[in-house]
XYZ file of C-alpha atoms in Angstrom:
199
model
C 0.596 -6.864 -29.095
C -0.942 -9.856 -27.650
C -3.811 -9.016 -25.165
C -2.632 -9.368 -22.025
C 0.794 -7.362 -22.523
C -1.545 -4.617 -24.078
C -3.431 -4.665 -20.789
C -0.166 -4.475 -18.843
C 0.683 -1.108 -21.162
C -2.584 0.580 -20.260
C -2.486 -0.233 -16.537
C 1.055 1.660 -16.883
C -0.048 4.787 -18.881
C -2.892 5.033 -17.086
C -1.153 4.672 -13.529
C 0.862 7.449 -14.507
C -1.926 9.636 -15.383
C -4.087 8.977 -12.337
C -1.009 9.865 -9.900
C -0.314 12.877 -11.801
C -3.813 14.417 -11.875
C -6.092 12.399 -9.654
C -8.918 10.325 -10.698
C -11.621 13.119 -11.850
C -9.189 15.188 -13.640
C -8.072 11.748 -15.826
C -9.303 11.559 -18.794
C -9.449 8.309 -20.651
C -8.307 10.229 -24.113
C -5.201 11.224 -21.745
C -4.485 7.835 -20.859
C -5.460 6.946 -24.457
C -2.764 8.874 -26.043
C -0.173 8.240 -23.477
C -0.310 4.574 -23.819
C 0.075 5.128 -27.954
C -3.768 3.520 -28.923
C -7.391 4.824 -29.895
C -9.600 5.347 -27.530
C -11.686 2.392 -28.746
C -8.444 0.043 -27.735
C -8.632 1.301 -24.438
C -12.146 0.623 -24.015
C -11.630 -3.183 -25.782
C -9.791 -3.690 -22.144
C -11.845 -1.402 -19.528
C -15.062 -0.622 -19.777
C -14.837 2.674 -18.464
C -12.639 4.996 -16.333
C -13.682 3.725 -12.936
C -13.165 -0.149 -14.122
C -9.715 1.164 -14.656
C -8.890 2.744 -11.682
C -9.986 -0.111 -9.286
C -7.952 -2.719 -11.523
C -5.089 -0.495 -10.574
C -6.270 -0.116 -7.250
C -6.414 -3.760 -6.852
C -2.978 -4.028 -8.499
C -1.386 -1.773 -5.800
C -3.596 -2.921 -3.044
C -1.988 -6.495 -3.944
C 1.679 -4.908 -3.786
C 1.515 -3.469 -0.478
C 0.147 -6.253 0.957
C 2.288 -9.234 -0.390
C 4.964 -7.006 0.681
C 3.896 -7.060 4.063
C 3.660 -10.515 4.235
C 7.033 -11.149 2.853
C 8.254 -8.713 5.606
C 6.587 -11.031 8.532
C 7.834 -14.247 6.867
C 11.196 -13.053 6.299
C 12.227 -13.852 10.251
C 11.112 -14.970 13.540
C 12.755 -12.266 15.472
C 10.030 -9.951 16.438
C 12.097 -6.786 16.170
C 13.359 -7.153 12.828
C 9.612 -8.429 12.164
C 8.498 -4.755 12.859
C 11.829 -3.182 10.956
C 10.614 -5.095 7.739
C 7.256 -4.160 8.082
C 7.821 -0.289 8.335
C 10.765 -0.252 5.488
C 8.020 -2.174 3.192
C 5.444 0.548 3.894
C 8.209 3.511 3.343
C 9.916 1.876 0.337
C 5.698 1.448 -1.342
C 5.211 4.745 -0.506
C 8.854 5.886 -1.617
C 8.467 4.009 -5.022
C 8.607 6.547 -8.201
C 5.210 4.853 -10.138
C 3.719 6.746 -6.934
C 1.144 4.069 -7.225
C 0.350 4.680 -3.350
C -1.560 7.390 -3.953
C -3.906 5.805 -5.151
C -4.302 3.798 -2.299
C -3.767 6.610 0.564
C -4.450 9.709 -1.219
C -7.093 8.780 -3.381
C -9.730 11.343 -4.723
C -12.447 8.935 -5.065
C -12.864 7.464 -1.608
C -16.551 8.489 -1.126
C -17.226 5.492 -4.146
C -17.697 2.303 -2.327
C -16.046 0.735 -4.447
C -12.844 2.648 -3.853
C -13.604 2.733 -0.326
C -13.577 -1.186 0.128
C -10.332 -1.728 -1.714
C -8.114 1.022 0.357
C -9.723 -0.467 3.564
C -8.875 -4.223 2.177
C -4.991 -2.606 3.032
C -5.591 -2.235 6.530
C -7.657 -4.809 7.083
C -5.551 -7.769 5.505
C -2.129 -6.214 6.897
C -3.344 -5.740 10.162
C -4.481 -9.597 10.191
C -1.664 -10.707 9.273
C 0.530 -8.607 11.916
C -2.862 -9.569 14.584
C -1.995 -13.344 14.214
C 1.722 -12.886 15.216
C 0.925 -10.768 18.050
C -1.611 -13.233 19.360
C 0.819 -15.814 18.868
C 3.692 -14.781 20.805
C 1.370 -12.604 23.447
C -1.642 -14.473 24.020
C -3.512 -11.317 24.098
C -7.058 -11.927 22.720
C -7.918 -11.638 19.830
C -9.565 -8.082 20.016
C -6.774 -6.624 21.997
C -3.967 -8.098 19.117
C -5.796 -7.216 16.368
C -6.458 -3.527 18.382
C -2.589 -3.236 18.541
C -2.154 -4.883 14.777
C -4.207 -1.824 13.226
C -2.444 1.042 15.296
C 0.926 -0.789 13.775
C -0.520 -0.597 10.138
C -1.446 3.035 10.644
C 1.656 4.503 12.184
C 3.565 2.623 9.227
C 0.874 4.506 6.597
C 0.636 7.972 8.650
C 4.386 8.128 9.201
C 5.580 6.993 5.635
C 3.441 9.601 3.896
C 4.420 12.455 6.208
C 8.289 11.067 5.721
C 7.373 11.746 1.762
C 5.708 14.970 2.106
C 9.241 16.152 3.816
C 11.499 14.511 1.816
C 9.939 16.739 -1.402
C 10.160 19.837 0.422
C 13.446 19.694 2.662
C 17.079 18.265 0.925
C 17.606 17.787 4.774
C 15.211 15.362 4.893
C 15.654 11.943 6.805
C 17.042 9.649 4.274
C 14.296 6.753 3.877
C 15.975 3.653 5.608
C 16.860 5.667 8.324
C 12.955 7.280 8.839
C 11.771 3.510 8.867
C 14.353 2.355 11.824
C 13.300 5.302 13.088
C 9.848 4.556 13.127
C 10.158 0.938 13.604
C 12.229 1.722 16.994
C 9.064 3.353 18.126
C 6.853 1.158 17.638
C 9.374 -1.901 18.923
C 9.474 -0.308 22.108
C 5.914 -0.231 22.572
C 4.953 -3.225 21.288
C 7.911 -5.363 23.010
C 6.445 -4.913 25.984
C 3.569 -6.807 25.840
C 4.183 -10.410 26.909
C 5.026 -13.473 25.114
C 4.184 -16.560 25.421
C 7.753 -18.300 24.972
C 11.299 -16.928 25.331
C 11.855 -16.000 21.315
């Protein structure tokens, strides 16, 4: 298997094991045998478990933020700016690899490491949202990037609580309707801040 599709495979099996048990209970002979190869293969790629983890990290870091972006980009219209931002957070967090856990419910935050690449999330969403807002408010740049970060965290909070229903109740809120639902909210706060042009 040529190198970099090998890589791909172990990123996958070892995805997989992180969500299931968290990073300290992983072992790398679990992700070893679940991806099919010896031990020594795995280590040919990563040099050791934690070298693993944050190349996944980074993987899923990348994911939720290019889908934010494509969520701003995809209109012009503030309001359905704000619905595509929450139903990109809920569908990440809604998506079966459960690879957000890894980014919001990871057992390793206390490693620096770790730390910087969950907090890269927050901080590179919330500049992209911060730009808009200063854009079409004229707010400072504090104040917009203030009001990007609570955005960013209701859309995290909120889509993680949404998930932590939806496994326990079959009454749950059915995910495109918790984002509206959430994106309403914070529309109606956020609208009323004032623009700088009619759009």
């Amino acid at each position: 298997m040529p190198r970099r599709e090998r890589r791909a495979q172990l990123m996958e099996s070892a995805l997989e094991v992180f969500v299931a048990h968290g990073y300290h209970a992983a072992a790398m002979d679990d992700i070893a045998d679940r991806a099919g190869v010896s031990k020594p293969v795995l280590y040919q790629h990563f040099p050791g478990k934690l070298d693993l983890y944050l190349a996944l990290l980074d993987a899923s870091c990348d994911n939720i933020i290019d889908n934010c972006r494509q969520a701003l980009a995809s209109t012009t219209d503030n309001k359905l700016r704000v619905q595509a931002a929450m139903q990109a957070f809920f569908d990440y967090v809604a998506a079966e690899t459960g690879a957000f856990r890894l980014v919001f419910e990871s057992d390793l935050t206390s490693e620096p490491a770790v730390r910087e690449h969950v907090d890269r999330v927050t901080t590179e969403c919330a500049a992209m949202i911060t730009e808009v807002i200063h854009d079409d408010t004229g707010l400072p740049d504090e104040a917009s990037r203030l009001l990007a970060v609570s955005l960013v965290g209701m859309a995290q909070v909120s889509a993680r609580f949404w998930l932590g229903e939806a496994g326990e109740s079959s009454g749950a809120i059915p995910l495109k309707d918790a984002a509206n639902l959430v994106a309403g909210l914070a529309w109606r706060g956020i609208r009323g801040y004032p623009k700088t042009d009619d759009n």
